[in-house]
Structures are given as structure tokens and as C-alpha cells.
mmCIF file with all atom_site columns, C-alpha atoms in Angstrom:
data_model
loop_
_atom_site.group_PDB
_atom_site.id
_atom_site.type_symbol
_atom_site.label_atom_id
_atom_site.label_alt_id
_atom_site.label_comp_id
_atom_site.label_asym_id
_atom_site.label_entity_id
_atom_site.label_seq_id
_atom_site.pdbx_PDB_ins_code
_atom_site.Cartn_x
_atom_site.Cartn_y
_atom_site.Cartn_z
_atom_site.occupancy
_atom_site.B_iso_or_equiv
_atom_site.pdbx_formal_charge
_atom_site.auth_seq_id
_atom_site.auth_comp_id
_atom_site.auth_asym_id
_atom_site.auth_atom_id
_atom_site.pdbx_PDB_model_num
ATOM 1   C CA . GLN A 1 1   ? -46.758 162.811 15.056 1.00 83.00 ? 1   GLN A CA 1
ATOM 2   C CA . ALA A 1 2   ? -50.480 163.042 15.386 1.00 86.00 ? 2   ALA A CA 1
ATOM 3   C CA . ALA A 1 3   ? -50.358 165.233 18.381 1.00 86.00 ? 3   ALA A CA 1
ATOM 4   C CA . ILE A 1 4   ? -47.740 167.793 16.199 1.00 86.00 ? 4   ILE A CA 1
ATOM 5   C CA . ASP A 1 5   ? -50.407 167.846 13.408 1.00 84.00 ? 5   ASP A CA 1
ATOM 6   C CA . ALA A 1 6   ? -52.971 168.252 15.711 1.00 85.00 ? 6   ALA A CA 1
ATOM 7   C CA . GLY A 1 7   ? -51.505 171.456 16.724 1.00 86.00 ? 7   GLY A CA 1
ATOM 8   C CA . VAL A 1 8   ? -49.190 170.617 19.893 1.00 85.00 ? 8   VAL A CA 1
ATOM 9   C CA . ARG A 1 9   ? -46.482 172.918 20.551 1.00 88.00 ? 9   ARG A CA 1
ATOM 10  C CA . MET A 1 10  ? -44.937 171.009 23.676 1.00 88.00 ? 10  MET A CA 1
ATOM 11  C CA . ILE A 1 11  ? -43.906 167.514 23.081 1.00 88.00 ? 11  ILE A CA 1
ATOM 12  C CA . SER A 1 12  ? -42.575 165.796 26.186 1.00 87.00 ? 12  SER A CA 1
ATOM 13  C CA . ILE A 1 13  ? -40.409 162.488 25.669 1.00 89.00 ? 13  ILE A CA 1
ATOM 14  C CA . VAL A 1 14  ? -40.923 160.037 28.402 1.00 88.00 ? 14  VAL A CA 1
ATOM 15  C CA . GLN A 1 15  ? -39.655 156.511 29.048 1.00 87.00 ? 15  GLN A CA 1
ATOM 16  C CA . VAL A 1 16  ? -36.926 156.632 26.571 1.00 89.00 ? 16  VAL A CA 1
ATOM 17  C CA . ASP A 1 17  ? -33.453 156.509 28.215 1.00 85.00 ? 17  ASP A CA 1
ATOM 18  C CA . GLY A 1 18  ? -30.150 157.758 26.571 1.00 87.00 ? 18  GLY A CA 1
ATOM 19  C CA . VAL A 1 19  ? -29.512 161.209 24.550 1.00 91.00 ? 19  VAL A CA 1
ATOM 20  C CA . ASP A 1 20  ? -29.203 159.145 21.331 1.00 92.00 ? 20  ASP A CA 1
ATOM 21  C CA . GLU A 1 21  ? -32.198 157.400 21.478 1.00 92.00 ? 21  GLU A CA 1
ATOM 22  C CA . LYS A 1 22  ? -34.190 160.657 22.337 1.00 92.00 ? 22  LYS A CA 1
ATOM 23  C CA . VAL A 1 23  ? -32.568 162.856 19.738 1.00 92.00 ? 23  VAL A CA 1
ATOM 24  C CA . GLU A 1 24  ? -33.695 159.988 17.160 1.00 92.00 ? 24  GLU A CA 1
ATOM 25  C CA . LEU A 1 25  ? -37.375 159.844 18.522 1.00 90.00 ? 25  LEU A CA 1
ATOM 26  C CA . VAL A 1 26  ? -37.264 163.719 17.856 1.00 89.00 ? 26  VAL A CA 1
ATOM 27  C CA . GLU A 1 27  ? -35.541 163.830 14.421 1.00 89.00 ? 27  GLU A CA 1
ATOM 28  C CA . GLN A 1 28  ? -38.411 161.607 13.390 1.00 88.00 ? 28  GLN A CA 1
ATOM 29  C CA . LEU A 1 29  ? -40.923 163.966 14.202 1.00 87.00 ? 29  LEU A CA 1
ATOM 30  C CA . GLN A 1 30  ? -42.076 166.708 11.594 1.00 85.00 ? 30  GLN A CA 1
ATOM 31  C CA . ALA A 1 31  ? -43.234 170.097 12.853 1.00 82.00 ? 31  ALA A CA 1
ATOM 32  C CA . PRO A 1 32  ? -45.400 172.301 9.980  1.00 80.00 ? 32  PRO A CA 1
ATOM 33  C CA . GLU A 1 33  ? -43.674 175.074 8.436  1.00 82.00 ? 33  GLU A CA 1
ATOM 34  C CA . GLY A 1 34  ? -43.342 178.191 10.574 1.00 78.00 ? 34  GLY A CA 1
ATOM 35  C CA . ARG A 1 35  ? -44.641 176.389 13.729 1.00 82.00 ? 35  ARG A CA 1
ATOM 36  C CA . PRO A 1 36  ? -41.804 175.368 16.253 1.00 85.00 ? 36  PRO A CA 1
ATOM 37  C CA . VAL A 1 37  ? -42.394 172.648 18.954 1.00 88.00 ? 37  VAL A CA 1
ATOM 38  C CA . SER A 1 38  ? -40.593 172.540 22.015 1.00 87.00 ? 38  SER A CA 1
ATOM 39  C CA . PHE A 1 39  ? -39.343 169.229 23.189 1.00 89.00 ? 39  PHE A CA 1
ATOM 40  C CA . ILE A 1 40  ? -38.708 168.401 26.796 1.00 89.00 ? 40  ILE A CA 1
ATOM 41  C CA . ALA A 1 41  ? -36.841 165.677 27.655 1.00 90.00 ? 41  ALA A CA 1
ATOM 42  C CA . ASN A 1 42  ? -37.268 163.327 30.756 1.00 89.00 ? 42  ASN A CA 1
ATOM 43  C CA . VAL A 1 43  ? -33.762 162.585 32.166 1.00 87.00 ? 43  VAL A CA 1
ATOM 44  C CA . GLN A 1 44  ? -34.284 159.523 34.657 1.00 83.00 ? 44  GLN A CA 1
ATOM 45  C CA . ALA A 1 45  ? -32.266 159.128 37.107 1.00 79.00 ? 45  ALA A CA 1
ATOM 46  C CA . LYS A 1 46  ? -29.655 156.882 37.515 1.00 78.00 ? 46  LYS A CA 1
ATOM 47  C CA . ASN A 1 47  ? -28.599 154.161 39.861 1.00 76.00 ? 47  ASN A CA 1
ATOM 48  C CA . ASN A 1 48  ? -25.306 155.664 41.478 1.00 70.00 ? 48  ASN A CA 1
ATOM 49  C CA . LYS A 1 49  ? -23.789 158.504 42.876 1.00 66.00 ? 49  LYS A CA 1
ATOM 50  C CA . GLN A 1 50  ? -21.755 159.996 39.974 1.00 68.00 ? 50  GLN A CA 1
ATOM 51  C CA . LEU A 1 51  ? -24.532 162.597 38.817 1.00 70.00 ? 51  LEU A CA 1
ATOM 52  C CA . GLN A 1 52  ? -24.944 161.634 35.096 1.00 80.00 ? 52  GLN A CA 1
ATOM 53  C CA . GLU A 1 53  ? -27.726 163.309 34.903 1.00 81.00 ? 53  GLU A CA 1
ATOM 54  C CA . ILE A 1 54  ? -26.375 166.520 34.895 1.00 80.00 ? 54  ILE A CA 1
ATOM 55  C CA . GLU A 1 55  ? -24.030 165.524 31.728 1.00 83.00 ? 55  GLU A CA 1
ATOM 56  C CA . GLU A 1 56  ? -27.151 164.037 29.970 1.00 87.00 ? 56  GLU A CA 1
ATOM 57  C CA . ALA A 1 57  ? -28.678 167.542 30.411 1.00 86.00 ? 57  ALA A CA 1
ATOM 58  C CA . TRP A 1 58  ? -25.859 169.065 28.962 1.00 86.00 ? 58  TRP A CA 1
ATOM 59  C CA . ALA A 1 59  ? -25.872 166.626 26.128 1.00 89.00 ? 59  ALA A CA 1
ATOM 60  C CA . LEU A 1 60  ? -29.420 167.155 25.523 1.00 90.00 ? 60  LEU A CA 1
ATOM 61  C CA . ARG A 1 61  ? -28.983 171.115 25.493 1.00 87.00 ? 61  ARG A CA 1
ATOM 62  C CA . ASP A 1 62  ? -26.131 170.652 22.909 1.00 87.00 ? 62  ASP A CA 1
ATOM 63  C CA . LYS A 1 63  ? -28.548 168.394 20.749 1.00 89.00 ? 63  LYS A CA 1
ATOM 64  C CA . GLY A 1 64  ? -31.275 171.302 20.566 1.00 87.00 ? 64  GLY A CA 1
ATOM 65  C CA . PHE A 1 65  ? -33.810 170.186 23.351 1.00 89.00 ? 65  PHE A CA 1
ATOM 66  C CA . HIS A 1 66  ? -35.537 173.102 25.203 1.00 85.00 ? 66  HIS A CA 1
ATOM 67  C CA . SER A 1 67  ? -35.984 171.806 28.768 1.00 87.00 ? 67  SER A CA 1
ATOM 68  C CA . VAL A 1 68  ? -35.408 168.760 30.756 1.00 87.00 ? 68  VAL A CA 1
ATOM 69  C CA . TRP A 1 69  ? -37.395 166.986 33.433 1.00 86.00 ? 69  TRP A CA 1
ATOM 70  C CA . VAL A 1 70  ? -35.452 165.779 36.268 1.00 82.00 ? 70  VAL A CA 1
ATOM 71  C CA . GLY A 1 71  ? -37.653 165.181 39.430 1.00 77.00 ? 71  GLY A CA 1
ATOM 72  C CA . GLU A 1 72  ? -36.056 161.985 40.296 1.00 73.00 ? 72  GLU A CA 1
ATOM 73  C CA . ALA A 1 73  ? -32.509 162.924 40.137 1.00 71.00 ? 73  ALA A CA 1
ATOM 74  C CA . LEU A 1 74  ? -32.950 166.128 42.375 1.00 73.00 ? 74  LEU A CA 1
ATOM 75  C CA . TYR A 1 75  ? -33.811 163.391 45.373 1.00 71.00 ? 75  TYR A CA 1
ATOM 76  C CA . LYS A 1 76  ? -30.850 161.237 45.216 1.00 64.00 ? 76  LYS A CA 1
ATOM 77  C CA . SER A 1 77  ? -28.521 164.387 45.306 1.00 59.00 ? 77  SER A CA 1
ATOM 78  C CA . GLY A 1 78  ? -24.625 164.295 45.147 1.00 56.00 ? 78  GLY A CA 1
ATOM 79  C CA . SER A 1 79  ? -21.877 162.061 46.983 1.00 58.00 ? 79  SER A CA 1
ATOM 80  C CA . ASP A 1 80  ? -21.240 164.864 49.117 1.00 64.00 ? 80  ASP A CA 1
ATOM 81  C CA . PHE A 1 81  ? -22.932 167.689 51.760 1.00 69.00 ? 81  PHE A CA 1
ATOM 82  C CA . THR A 1 82  ? -22.005 170.203 48.766 1.00 68.00 ? 82  THR A CA 1
ATOM 83  C CA . GLU A 1 83  ? -24.096 168.774 45.919 1.00 71.00 ? 83  GLU A CA 1
ATOM 84  C CA . THR A 1 84  ? -27.717 169.577 47.175 1.00 76.00 ? 84  THR A CA 1
ATOM 85  C CA . PRO A 1 85  ? -30.637 169.594 45.004 1.00 77.00 ? 85  PRO A CA 1
ATOM 86  C CA . GLY A 1 86  ? -29.630 173.389 44.298 1.00 79.00 ? 86  GLY A CA 1
ATOM 87  C CA . ALA A 1 87  ? -26.309 172.733 43.100 1.00 77.00 ? 87  ALA A CA 1
ATOM 88  C CA . ILE A 1 88  ? -27.648 170.040 40.895 1.00 75.00 ? 88  ILE A CA 1
ATOM 89  C CA . ILE A 1 89  ? -30.028 172.520 39.227 1.00 78.00 ? 89  ILE A CA 1
ATOM 90  C CA . LYS A 1 90  ? -27.343 174.977 38.989 1.00 78.00 ? 90  LYS A CA 1
ATOM 91  C CA . SER A 1 91  ? -24.878 172.653 37.056 1.00 74.00 ? 91  SER A CA 1
ATOM 92  C CA . MET A 1 92  ? -27.686 171.598 34.668 1.00 75.00 ? 92  MET A CA 1
ATOM 93  C CA . ARG A 1 93  ? -28.184 175.183 33.954 1.00 77.00 ? 93  ARG A CA 1
ATOM 94  C CA . SER A 1 94  ? -24.706 175.894 33.491 1.00 73.00 ? 94  SER A CA 1
ATOM 95  C CA . LYS A 1 95  ? -23.282 176.146 30.215 1.00 67.00 ? 95  LYS A CA 1
ATOM 96  C CA . SER A 1 96  ? -20.517 173.687 30.728 1.00 66.00 ? 96  SER A CA 1
ATOM 97  C CA . SER A 1 97  ? -18.873 171.844 28.210 1.00 68.00 ? 97  SER A CA 1
ATOM 98  C CA . LEU A 1 98  ? -18.943 168.053 27.913 1.00 68.00 ? 98  LEU A CA 1
ATOM 99  C CA . LYS A 1 99  ? -15.560 167.406 26.897 1.00 69.00 ? 99  LYS A CA 1
ATOM 100 C CA . TRP A 1 100 ? -13.930 169.888 29.881 1.00 65.00 ? 100 TRP A CA 1
ATOM 101 C CA . ALA A 1 101 ? -16.574 169.855 32.542 1.00 65.00 ? 101 ALA A CA 1
ATOM 102 C CA . SER A 1 102 ? -17.181 167.598 35.103 1.00 64.00 ? 102 SER A CA 1
ATOM 103 C CA . PRO A 1 103 ? -20.852 167.843 37.411 1.00 61.00 ? 103 PRO A CA 1
ATOM 104 C CA . LYS A 1 104 ? -18.865 167.934 40.831 1.00 60.00 ? 104 LYS A CA 1
ATOM 105 C CA . ALA A 1 105 ? -16.786 170.990 39.379 1.00 47.00 ? 105 ALA A CA 1
ATOM 106 C CA . SER A 1 106 ? -20.023 172.756 38.248 1.00 48.00 ? 106 SER A CA 1
ATOM 107 C CA . ALA A 1 107 ? -21.420 172.202 42.036 1.00 48.00 ? 107 ALA A CA 1
ATOM 108 C CA . GLY A 1 108 ? -18.740 174.662 43.257 1.00 51.00 ? 108 GLY A CA 1
ATOM 109 C CA . ARG A 1 109 ? -15.557 172.721 43.695 1.00 51.00 ? 109 ARG A CA 1
ATOM 110 C CA . GLY A 1 110 ? -12.829 172.095 41.495 1.00 47.00 ? 110 GLY A CA 1
ATOM 111 C CA . GLU A 1 111 ? -13.078 175.772 39.476 1.00 49.00 ? 111 GLU A CA 1
ATOM 112 C CA . GLY A 1 112 ? -10.996 177.714 41.924 1.00 46.00 ? 112 GLY A CA 1
ATOM 113 C CA . ALA A 1 113 ? -12.969 177.893 44.984 1.00 47.00 ? 113 ALA A CA 1
ATOM 114 C CA . ARG A 1 114 ? -11.329 177.298 48.011 1.00 50.00 ? 114 ARG A CA 1
ATOM 115 C CA . GLU A 1 115 ? -11.834 173.501 49.267 1.00 46.00 ? 115 GLU A CA 1
#
């Protein structure tokens, strides 16, 4: 809160795991009237090949975060050769639904593409 009171316009949320925990932290902060503050969420790489980071990026977008930091997740890539770092970024930027889409589908498979 001290940073916002000092005039900071961008806050990066780091060392907080999980969407709900990040949202709870941001909801505790109060920006002065008429001065928007952008929130950046650090999406930590998970210890698996399921690309849960993409779903976390979608959830954070839906909860009002302005951007995500995903550096470590790009190094792990997906479980097959079509899931390159570029495909992972494209999936995170897509407007897919958490309910109806999967990260793999956003990487180019399963959406009518010839496999």
C-alpha cells in the first residue's frame, strides 16, 4: 500500500502462488480516486507438463489483472513438439474460456486443425 500511496502506477505480485491468493492480495490495496494502478502477476512454473500456467493466465485476466510474467514457464514448453514457447505465449494471449478450452487446444490442436 505504501508504494501506491507514493504514486507507483504498476505493482508486480511475486512469490504468491495461486489465482485466489493473488486476487486477495490485490483486493486489499486501494488506489486513490482517478489514478489507475496496473497489476502484474508472476505466474510460477509448475512441476509438470500440463501447461497449467496458461489456465492461470486466463484466470488472472478474467479477475482483472493487466498482465502476467511467465518467464520460467516458457522454458518447460509443452508435452509435444507443437507446444513451443511461441505457442505457449499465443495460448496465454488468447481469449479462451477456462470452462470450455484447454491449453493444448490453443496450441493449434483440437480446434479443427488437421492432425
